[in-house]
PDB file of C-alpha atoms in Angstrom:
ATOM      1  CA  MET A   1     -19.097 -12.458   4.026  1.00 97.00           C
ATOM      2  CA  LYS A   2     -16.853 -14.526   2.084  1.00 98.00           C
ATOM      3  CA  VAL A   3     -14.673 -12.428  -0.767  1.00 98.00           C
ATOM      4  CA  LEU A   4     -12.716 -14.261  -3.631  1.00 98.00           C
ATOM      5  CA  PHE A   5      -9.871 -11.590  -4.917  1.00 98.00           C
ATOM      6  CA  ILE A   6      -8.210 -12.694  -7.862  1.00 98.00           C
ATOM      7  CA  GLY A   7      -4.615 -11.650  -8.721  1.00 97.00           C
ATOM      8  CA  ASP A   8      -3.347  -9.363 -11.639  1.00 97.00           C
ATOM      9  CA  ILE A   9      -4.944 -11.227 -14.472  1.00 98.00           C
ATOM     10  CA  VAL A  10      -2.386 -11.278 -17.517  1.00 97.00           C
ATOM     11  CA  GLY A  11      -3.435 -11.313 -21.206  1.00 95.00           C
ATOM     12  CA  ASN A  12      -5.475 -14.102 -23.080  1.00 95.00           C
ATOM     13  CA  THR A  13      -3.413 -16.825 -20.873  1.00 96.00           C
ATOM     14  CA  GLY A  14      -4.807 -15.415 -17.862  1.00 96.00           C
ATOM     15  CA  ARG A  15      -8.386 -14.840 -18.948  1.00 97.00           C
ATOM     16  CA  LYS A  16      -8.467 -18.234 -20.221  1.00 96.00           C
ATOM     17  CA  ALA A  17      -7.267 -19.589 -16.899  1.00 97.00           C
ATOM     18  CA  VAL A  18     -10.249 -17.393 -15.103  1.00 97.00           C
ATOM     19  CA  LYS A  19     -12.631 -18.819 -17.772  1.00 97.00           C
ATOM     20  CA  THR A  20     -11.702 -22.416 -16.674  1.00 95.00           C
ATOM     21  CA  LEU A  21     -11.426 -22.071 -13.182  1.00 96.00           C
ATOM     22  CA  LEU A  22     -13.980 -19.476 -11.777  1.00 97.00           C
ATOM     23  CA  PRO A  23     -17.050 -22.014 -12.180  1.00 96.00           C
ATOM     24  CA  GLU A  24     -15.197 -24.575 -10.071  1.00 94.00           C
ATOM     25  CA  LEU A  25     -14.123 -22.000  -7.341  1.00 97.00           C
ATOM     26  CA  LYS A  26     -17.504 -20.858  -7.257  1.00 97.00           C
ATOM     27  CA  SER A  27     -19.060 -24.187  -6.388  1.00 96.00           C
ATOM     28  CA  LYS A  28     -16.254 -24.988  -3.839  1.00 96.00           C
ATOM     29  CA  TYR A  29     -16.147 -21.503  -2.166  1.00 97.00           C
ATOM     30  CA  ASN A  30     -19.423 -20.178  -2.394  1.00 97.00           C
ATOM     31  CA  PRO A  31     -17.981 -16.283  -2.306  1.00 98.00           C
ATOM     32  CA  HIS A  32     -20.611 -13.727  -1.863  1.00 98.00           C
ATOM     33  CA  ILE A  33     -18.441 -11.055  -3.808  1.00 98.00           C
ATOM     34  CA  ILE A  34     -15.517 -11.530  -6.433  1.00 98.00           C
ATOM     35  CA  ILE A  35     -13.295  -8.943  -7.070  1.00 98.00           C
ATOM     36  CA  ALA A  36     -10.248  -9.226  -9.754  1.00 98.00           C
ATOM     37  CA  ASN A  37      -7.098  -6.983 -10.662  1.00 98.00           C
ATOM     38  CA  ALA A  38      -7.840  -6.445 -14.411  1.00 98.00           C
ATOM     39  CA  GLU A  39      -4.898  -3.812 -15.124  1.00 96.00           C
ATOM     40  CA  ASN A  40      -2.995  -6.385 -17.267  1.00 95.00           C
ATOM     41  CA  ALA A  41      -5.996  -8.538 -18.839  1.00 96.00           C
ATOM     42  CA  ALA A  42      -5.502  -6.544 -22.170  1.00 95.00           C
ATOM     43  CA  GLY A  43      -2.467  -7.755 -23.936  1.00 90.00           C
ATOM     44  CA  GLY A  44      -0.668  -7.496 -20.429  1.00 89.00           C
ATOM     45  CA  ARG A  45      -1.454  -3.910 -20.641  1.00 90.00           C
ATOM     46  CA  GLY A  46      -4.581  -2.174 -19.166  1.00 93.00           C
ATOM     47  CA  VAL A  47      -7.938  -3.522 -19.983  1.00 97.00           C
ATOM     48  CA  THR A  48     -11.267  -2.986 -22.352  1.00 97.00           C
ATOM     49  CA  ALA A  49     -14.670  -2.596 -21.778  1.00 97.00           C
ATOM     50  CA  ALA A  50     -15.212  -6.140 -23.444  1.00 96.00           C
ATOM     51  CA  ILE A  51     -13.235  -7.718 -21.114  1.00 97.00           C
ATOM     52  CA  ILE A  52     -14.966  -5.830 -18.099  1.00 97.00           C
ATOM     53  CA  LYS A  53     -18.030  -7.637 -19.515  1.00 97.00           C
ATOM     54  CA  GLU A  54     -16.711 -10.792 -20.115  1.00 96.00           C
ATOM     55  CA  PHE A  55     -15.484 -11.403 -16.567  1.00 97.00           C
ATOM     56  CA  ALA A  56     -18.590  -9.702 -15.023  1.00 97.00           C
ATOM     57  CA  ASP A  57     -20.593 -12.245 -17.158  1.00 97.00           C
ATOM     58  CA  LEU A  58     -18.518 -14.794 -15.688  1.00 96.00           C
ATOM     59  CA  GLY A  59     -19.714 -13.390 -11.978  1.00 97.00           C
ATOM     60  CA  VAL A  60     -16.954 -11.304 -11.418  1.00 98.00           C
ATOM     61  CA  HIS A  61     -18.291  -8.176  -9.226  1.00 98.00           C
ATOM     62  CA  GLY A  62     -15.491  -5.612  -9.235  1.00 98.00           C
ATOM     63  CA  PHE A  63     -12.183  -4.602 -10.704  1.00 98.00           C
ATOM     64  CA  THR A  64      -9.166  -3.147  -9.417  1.00 98.00           C
ATOM     65  CA  MET A  65      -6.382  -1.510 -11.450  1.00 98.00           C
ATOM     66  CA  GLY A  66      -2.884  -0.122 -11.180  1.00 96.00           C
ATOM     67  CA  ASN A  67      -0.169   1.702 -12.752  1.00 95.00           C
ATOM     68  CA  HIS A  68      -1.171   0.206 -16.336  1.00 95.00           C
ATOM     69  CA  THR A  69      -4.751   1.750 -15.874  1.00 95.00           C
ATOM     70  CA  TRP A  70      -4.181   4.104 -18.893  1.00 95.00           C
ATOM     71  CA  ASP A  71      -2.274   1.799 -21.378  1.00 93.00           C
ATOM     72  CA  ASN A  72      -5.618   0.926 -23.494  1.00 91.00           C
ATOM     73  CA  ARG A  73      -6.703   4.584 -24.450  1.00 89.00           C
ATOM     74  CA  ASP A  74     -10.361   3.577 -24.792  1.00 92.00           C
ATOM     75  CA  ILE A  75     -10.601   3.433 -21.199  1.00 96.00           C
ATOM     76  CA  PHE A  76     -11.411   7.246 -21.427  1.00 96.00           C
ATOM     77  CA  GLU A  77     -14.603   6.514 -23.245  1.00 96.00           C
ATOM     78  CA  TRP A  78     -16.091   4.332 -20.207  1.00 97.00           C
ATOM     79  CA  ILE A  79     -14.114   4.491 -17.185  1.00 97.00           C
ATOM     80  CA  ASP A  80     -16.401   7.275 -15.621  1.00 97.00           C
ATOM     81  CA  GLU A  81     -19.616   5.143 -16.323  1.00 97.00           C
ATOM     82  CA  GLU A  82     -18.246   1.819 -15.199  1.00 97.00           C
ATOM     83  CA  LYS A  83     -18.713   1.706 -11.399  1.00 96.00           C
ATOM     84  CA  ARG A  84     -17.473  -1.647 -11.004  1.00 97.00           C
ATOM     85  CA  VAL A  85     -14.121  -0.518 -11.953  1.00 98.00           C
ATOM     86  CA  VAL A  86     -11.517   1.553  -9.467  1.00 98.00           C
ATOM     87  CA  ARG A  87      -8.269   2.762 -10.561  1.00 98.00           C
ATOM     88  CA  PRO A  88      -5.638   4.115  -8.056  1.00 98.00           C
ATOM     89  CA  ALA A  89      -7.345   6.788  -6.041  1.00 98.00           C
ATOM     90  CA  ASN A  90      -4.204   8.708  -5.171  1.00 98.00           C
ATOM     91  CA  PHE A  91      -4.094   9.502  -8.832  1.00 97.00           C
ATOM     92  CA  PRO A  92      -4.337  13.603  -9.026  1.00 95.00           C
ATOM     93  CA  PRO A  93      -7.668  15.376  -8.794  1.00 93.00           C
ATOM     94  CA  GLY A  94      -9.512  15.571 -11.861  1.00 94.00           C
ATOM     95  CA  THR A  95      -8.266  12.025 -13.241  1.00 97.00           C
ATOM     96  CA  PRO A  96     -11.185   9.979 -14.991  1.00 97.00           C
ATOM     97  CA  GLY A  97     -12.606   7.266 -12.927  1.00 98.00           C
ATOM     98  CA  ARG A  98     -13.052   6.641  -9.092  1.00 98.00           C
ATOM     99  CA  GLY A  99     -11.004   5.154  -6.723  1.00 98.00           C
ATOM    100  CA  MET A 100     -13.430   3.802  -4.351  1.00 98.00           C
ATOM    101  CA  THR A 101     -16.722   2.097  -4.981  1.00 98.00           C
ATOM    102  CA  THR A 102     -19.377  -0.049  -3.207  1.00 97.00           C
ATOM    103  CA  ILE A 103     -20.064  -3.542  -4.627  1.00 98.00           C
ATOM    104  CA  LYS A 104     -23.606  -5.285  -3.658  1.00 97.00           C
ATOM    105  CA  ALA A 105     -24.051  -8.714  -4.388  1.00 97.00           C
ATOM    106  CA  ASN A 106     -25.810 -11.817  -2.896  1.00 97.00           C
ATOM    107  CA  GLY A 107     -27.212  -9.841   0.211  1.00 96.00           C
ATOM    108  CA  LYS A 108     -23.602  -8.419   0.893  1.00 97.00           C
ATOM    109  CA  GLU A 109     -22.085  -4.996   0.803  1.00 97.00           C
ATOM    110  CA  LEU A 110     -18.339  -4.535   0.056  1.00 98.00           C
ATOM    111  CA  VAL A 111     -16.309  -1.184  -0.182  1.00 98.00           C
ATOM    112  CA  ILE A 112     -13.175  -1.778  -2.741  1.00 98.00           C
ATOM    113  CA  VAL A 113     -10.308   0.860  -2.824  1.00 98.00           C
ATOM    114  CA  ASN A 114      -7.381   1.016  -4.898  1.00 98.00           C
ATOM    115  CA  LEU A 115      -4.265   2.553  -4.450  1.00 98.00           C
ATOM    116  CA  GLN A 116      -0.680   2.623  -5.957  1.00 98.00           C
ATOM    117  CA  GLY A 117       2.554   2.773  -4.411  1.00 98.00           C
ATOM    118  CA  ARG A 118       5.381   5.327  -4.927  1.00 97.00           C
ATOM    119  CA  THR A 119       8.628   3.338  -4.162  1.00 96.00           C
ATOM    120  CA  PHE A 120       9.888   2.521  -7.721  1.00 95.00           C
ATOM    121  CA  LEU A 121       6.859   3.543  -9.411  1.00 95.00           C
ATOM    122  CA  PRO A 122       5.849   7.007 -10.884  1.00 91.00           C
ATOM    123  CA  ALA A 123       5.404   9.809  -8.311  1.00 88.00           C
ATOM    124  CA  ILE A 124       1.854  10.386  -7.799  1.00 95.00           C
ATOM    125  CA  ASP A 125      -0.045  11.561  -4.605  1.00 97.00           C
ATOM    126  CA  CYS A 126       0.432  10.138  -1.437  1.00 98.00           C
ATOM    127  CA  PRO A 127      -1.079   6.848  -0.950  1.00 98.00           C
ATOM    128  CA  PHE A 128      -1.192   6.860   3.010  1.00 98.00           C
ATOM    129  CA  ARG A 129      -2.980  10.077   3.123  1.00 98.00           C
ATOM    130  CA  THR A 130      -5.382   9.075   0.177  1.00 98.00           C
ATOM    131  CA  ALA A 131      -6.137   5.931   2.358  1.00 98.00           C
ATOM    132  CA  ASP A 132      -6.929   8.039   5.447  1.00 98.00           C
ATOM    133  CA  GLU A 133      -9.493  10.202   3.664  1.00 97.00           C
ATOM    134  CA  LEU A 134     -11.197   7.242   1.554  1.00 97.00           C
ATOM    135  CA  LEU A 135     -11.413   4.963   4.918  1.00 97.00           C
ATOM    136  CA  GLU A 136     -12.992   7.702   6.807  1.00 95.00           C
ATOM    137  CA  ARG A 137     -15.729   7.936   4.128  1.00 94.00           C
ATOM    138  CA  ALA A 138     -15.941   4.130   3.597  1.00 92.00           C
ATOM    139  CA  GLY A 139     -16.303   3.327   7.069  1.00 87.00           C
ATOM    140  CA  LYS A 140     -19.538   5.440   7.139  1.00 87.00           C
ATOM    141  CA  GLN A 141     -20.865   3.252   4.327  1.00 85.00           C
ATOM    142  CA  SER A 142     -19.921  -0.238   5.017  1.00 92.00           C
ATOM    143  CA  LYS A 143     -18.061  -2.203   7.990  1.00 95.00           C
ATOM    144  CA  ALA A 144     -16.480  -4.237   5.138  1.00 98.00           C
ATOM    145  CA  ILE A 145     -13.589  -2.603   3.374  1.00 98.00           C
ATOM    146  CA  LEU A 146     -11.188  -4.199   1.004  1.00 98.00           C
ATOM    147  CA  VAL A 147      -7.883  -2.173  -0.140  1.00 98.00           C
ATOM    148  CA  ASP A 148      -6.058  -3.480  -3.048  1.00 98.00           C
ATOM    149  CA  PHE A 149      -2.478  -1.793  -2.859  1.00 98.00           C
ATOM    150  CA  HIS A 150      -0.531  -1.855  -6.217  1.00 98.00           C
ATOM    151  CA  ALA A 151       3.034  -1.239  -5.335  1.00 98.00           C
ATOM    152  CA  GLU A 152       6.488  -2.375  -6.225  1.00 97.00           C
ATOM    153  CA  ALA A 153       8.075  -2.712  -2.555  1.00 98.00           C
ATOM    154  CA  THR A 154       7.508  -5.017  -0.102  1.00 98.00           C
ATOM    155  CA  SER A 155       8.119  -2.590   2.976  1.00 98.00           C
ATOM    156  CA  GLU A 156       5.640  -0.177   1.541  1.00 98.00           C
ATOM    157  CA  LYS A 157       2.933  -2.689   1.196  1.00 98.00           C
ATOM    158  CA  ILE A 158       3.692  -3.857   4.492  1.00 98.00           C
ATOM    159  CA  ALA A 159       3.794  -0.356   6.032  1.00 98.00           C
ATOM    160  CA  MET A 160       0.279   0.166   4.632  1.00 98.00           C
ATOM    161  CA  GLY A 161      -1.137  -3.015   6.151  1.00 98.00           C
ATOM    162  CA  TRP A 162      -0.013  -1.730   9.489  1.00 98.00           C
ATOM    163  CA  HIS A 163      -1.376   1.875   8.764  1.00 98.00           C
ATOM    164  CA  LEU A 164      -4.735   0.477   7.846  1.00 98.00           C
ATOM    165  CA  ASP A 165      -4.911  -2.391  10.875  1.00 98.00           C
ATOM    166  CA  GLY A 166      -8.217  -1.996  12.404  1.00 97.00           C
ATOM    167  CA  ARG A 167      -9.817   0.364   9.480  1.00 97.00           C
ATOM    168  CA  ALA A 168      -9.805  -1.983   6.564  1.00 98.00           C
ATOM    169  CA  SER A 169     -11.231  -5.454   6.493  1.00 98.00           C
ATOM    170  CA  PHE A 170      -8.506  -6.674   4.019  1.00 98.00           C
ATOM    171  CA  VAL A 171      -5.430  -5.173   2.634  1.00 98.00           C
ATOM    172  CA  VAL A 172      -4.003  -7.083  -0.289  1.00 98.00           C
ATOM    173  CA  GLY A 173      -1.063  -6.425  -2.539  1.00 98.00           C
ATOM    174  CA  THR A 174      -1.053  -6.622  -6.200  1.00 98.00           C
ATOM    175  CA  HIS A 175       1.541  -5.816  -9.032  1.00 97.00           C
ATOM    176  CA  THR A 176       4.517  -7.899  -8.541  1.00 97.00           C
ATOM    177  CA  HIS A 177       2.918 -11.166  -9.633  1.00 96.00           C
ATOM    178  CA  VAL A 178       4.196 -13.402  -7.075  1.00 97.00           C
ATOM    179  CA  GLN A 179       2.171 -14.703  -4.586  1.00 97.00           C
ATOM    180  CA  THR A 180       3.757 -14.119  -0.965  1.00 98.00           C
ATOM    181  CA  ASN A 181       3.528 -16.583   1.925  1.00 97.00           C
ATOM    182  CA  ASP A 182       2.860 -14.024   4.855  1.00 97.00           C
ATOM    183  CA  ASP A 183      -0.637 -13.768   5.004  1.00 98.00           C
ATOM    184  CA  THR A 184      -2.022 -12.819   8.346  1.00 98.00           C
ATOM    185  CA  ILE A 185      -4.735 -11.183  10.469  1.00 98.00           C
ATOM    186  CA  LEU A 186      -2.924  -7.985  12.425  1.00 98.00           C
ATOM    187  CA  PRO A 187      -3.800  -7.063  15.658  1.00 98.00           C
ATOM    188  CA  ASN A 188      -6.617  -5.004  15.246  1.00 98.00           C
ATOM    189  CA  GLY A 189      -8.531  -7.362  12.802  1.00 98.00           C
ATOM    190  CA  THR A 190      -7.110  -6.197   9.394  1.00 98.00           C
ATOM    191  CA  GLY A 191      -6.192  -9.215   7.252  1.00 98.00           C
ATOM    192  CA  TYR A 192      -3.091  -8.772   5.201  1.00 98.00           C
ATOM    193  CA  LEU A 193      -1.240 -10.235   2.260  1.00 98.00           C
ATOM    194  CA  THR A 194       1.657  -8.745   0.655  1.00 98.00           C
ATOM    195  CA  ASP A 195       0.928  -9.874  -2.983  1.00 98.00           C
ATOM    196  CA  CYS A 196      -1.961 -12.109  -4.116  1.00 98.00           C
ATOM    197  CA  GLY A 197       0.088 -13.281  -7.274  1.00 98.00           C
ATOM    198  CA  MET A 198      -0.862 -13.292 -10.957  1.00 97.00           C
ATOM    199  CA  VAL A 199      -3.077 -15.253 -13.386  1.00 98.00           C
ATOM    200  CA  GLY A 200      -1.288 -15.882 -16.521  1.00 96.00           C
ATOM    201  CA  SER A 201       1.604 -18.042 -17.898  1.00 96.00           C
ATOM    202  CA  LYS A 202       3.738 -20.073 -15.761  1.00 95.00           C
ATOM    203  CA  GLU A 203       6.467 -20.664 -18.182  1.00 93.00           C
ATOM    204  CA  GLY A 204       6.916 -16.752 -18.874  1.00 93.00           C
ATOM    205  CA  VAL A 205       8.371 -14.159 -16.618  1.00 94.00           C
ATOM    206  CA  LEU A 206       5.572 -12.350 -14.573  1.00 94.00           C
ATOM    207  CA  GLY A 207       3.311 -13.473 -17.399  1.00 90.00           C
ATOM    208  CA  MET A 208       5.537 -12.384 -20.448  1.00 90.00           C
ATOM    209  CA  GLU A 209       7.495 -14.390 -23.290  1.00 93.00           C
ATOM    210  CA  ARG A 210      10.957 -15.328 -21.433  1.00 94.00           C
ATOM    211  CA  ASP A 211      13.394 -14.749 -24.145  1.00 93.00           C
ATOM    212  CA  ALA A 212      12.432 -11.326 -24.606  1.00 93.00           C
ATOM    213  CA  VAL A 213      12.533 -10.797 -20.836  1.00 94.00           C
ATOM    214  CA  LEU A 214      16.081 -12.391 -20.537  1.00 94.00           C
ATOM    215  CA  ARG A 215      17.191 -10.567 -23.689  1.00 94.00           C
ATOM    216  CA  LYS A 216      16.449  -7.481 -21.926  1.00 93.00           C
ATOM    217  CA  PHE A 217      18.164  -8.119 -18.770  1.00 94.00           C
ATOM    218  CA  LYS A 218      21.364  -9.573 -20.789  1.00 95.00           C
ATOM    219  CA  THR A 219      21.689  -6.790 -23.102  1.00 96.00           C
ATOM    220  CA  GLN A 220      19.814  -3.642 -21.523  1.00 94.00           C
ATOM    221  CA  LEU A 221      18.786  -3.004 -24.945  1.00 94.00           C
ATOM    222  CA  PRO A 222      14.977  -2.194 -25.668  1.00 90.00           C
ATOM    223  CA  VAL A 223      12.778  -5.127 -26.093  1.00 90.00           C
ATOM    224  CA  ARG A 224       8.947  -5.377 -26.822  1.00 89.00           C
ATOM    225  CA  PHE A 225       7.514  -7.676 -24.318  1.00 91.00           C
ATOM    226  CA  THR A 226       4.694 -10.025 -25.367  1.00 91.00           C
ATOM    227  CA  VAL A 227       2.560 -12.112 -23.279  1.00 91.00           C
ATOM    228  CA  CYS A 228       3.477 -15.377 -22.978  1.00 92.00           C
ATOM    229  CA  GLU A 229       1.100 -17.945 -24.072  1.00 93.00           C
ATOM    230  CA  GLY A 230       2.233 -21.024 -22.229  1.00 91.00           C
ATOM    231  CA  LYS A 231       0.293 -22.930 -19.684  1.00 94.00           C
ATOM    232  CA  TRP A 232      -1.105 -20.963 -16.879  1.00 96.00           C
ATOM    233  CA  HIS A 233      -1.118 -20.641 -12.826  1.00 96.00           C
ATOM    234  CA  PHE A 234      -3.764 -19.193 -11.280  1.00 97.00           C
ATOM    235  CA  HIS A 235      -3.239 -17.444  -7.718  1.00 97.00           C
ATOM    236  CA  ALA A 236      -6.117 -15.579  -5.742  1.00 98.00           C
ATOM    237  CA  VAL A 237      -7.237 -15.350  -1.822  1.00 98.00           C
ATOM    238  CA  LEU A 238     -10.235 -16.106  -0.006  1.00 98.00           C
ATOM    239  CA  VAL A 239     -11.110 -13.860   2.974  1.00 98.00           C
ATOM    240  CA  ASP A 240     -13.691 -14.450   5.428  1.00 98.00           C
ATOM    241  CA  ILE A 241     -15.052 -11.312   7.080  1.00 98.00           C
ATOM    242  CA  ASP A 242     -17.054 -10.654   9.973  1.00 98.00           C
ATOM    243  CA  ASP A 243     -20.436  -9.024   8.890  1.00 95.00           C
ATOM    244  CA  SER A 244     -21.045  -7.319  12.336  1.00 95.00           C
ATOM    245  CA  THR A 245     -17.561  -5.997  13.086  1.00 97.00           C
ATOM    246  CA  GLY A 246     -16.058  -5.879   9.292  1.00 97.00           C
ATOM    247  CA  LYS A 247     -12.747  -7.734  10.676  1.00 98.00           C
ATOM    248  CA  ALA A 248     -10.912 -10.527   9.100  1.00 98.00           C
ATOM    249  CA  VAL A 249     -11.547 -13.763  10.355  1.00 98.00           C
ATOM    250  CA  ARG A 250     -10.035 -16.266   8.145  1.00 98.00           C
ATOM    251  CA  ILE A 251      -7.559 -16.200   4.980  1.00 98.00           C
ATOM    252  CA  GLU A 252      -7.147 -19.029   2.654  1.00 98.00           C
ATOM    253  CA  LYS A 253      -4.448 -18.531  -0.317  1.00 97.00           C
ATOM    254  CA  ILE A 254      -5.364 -20.196  -3.676  1.00 97.00           C
ATOM    255  CA  ARG A 255      -2.929 -21.463  -6.230  1.00 96.00           C
ATOM    256  CA  ILE A 256      -3.521 -23.845  -8.962  1.00 96.00           C
ATOM    257  CA  ARG A 257      -1.821 -24.871 -12.130  1.00 93.00           C
ATOM    258  CA  GLU A 258      -2.770 -26.077 -15.475  1.00 92.00           C
ATOM    259  CA  ASP A 259      -2.846 -29.667 -15.622  1.00 82.00           C
ATOM    260  CA  GLU A 260      -2.235 -30.133 -11.951  1.00 76.00           C
ATOM    261  CA  TRP A 261      -5.654 -29.183 -10.509  1.00 58.00           C
ATOM    262  CA  ILE A 262      -8.248 -30.962  -9.319  1.00 53.00           C
ATOM    263  CA  MET A 263     -11.591 -29.742  -7.598  1.00 50.00           C
ATOM    264  CA  SER A 264     -13.899 -31.592  -5.623  1.00 42.00           C
TER     265      SER A 264
END
């Protein structure tokens, strides 16, 4: 099974990049299942039902979220019914939505799990204990399991990779918007990448207008961040999963910059 995972899509610039590249990526890599992190897709904060439909129409099968899950309040109107979207599973019991779902496409089946870290982020329930509970259930449904760990600290992400080695097919980090160069297959067969990177403006700071970010750092005064509309860059990762074992067999990072890409 080939799974294409697209990193945090930031605002209109990121959505434009996905629209531009996804047809070519599908043709080149022939992924069976495509997953994207959509928590920044609407103006850099949250996502809307219309954006989910837009991406689904392009061929994205499932969506993960993160700490900006609730930034667009209309999400409360549709998240319970939208089975393609998972929000961090370690939000407290009773939180709308789901933290795990099963995606079926092109004759393949993949369980996706979303977790959120607690280091330098709001203190919610323990992601490690939540992972234990969900992967025990997920393992009874499918051998192929992808975990999006939306976390700030690299140490917490690496720890999660080791914690789930042999139980998940692929553990991929999101949230920090910078693609790391540490892709590996751990000893018990779990693929791992600390951060997939982002899809959005390469001319801003993590997708936001750089002047505002610089003003915040230099003055420490309140500043309103807006999405940068400059040229985009696109980060994703392709993982090959053995259908019979659920183990990762190959990982390929994808990094493409606007006006610098050629697809053959």
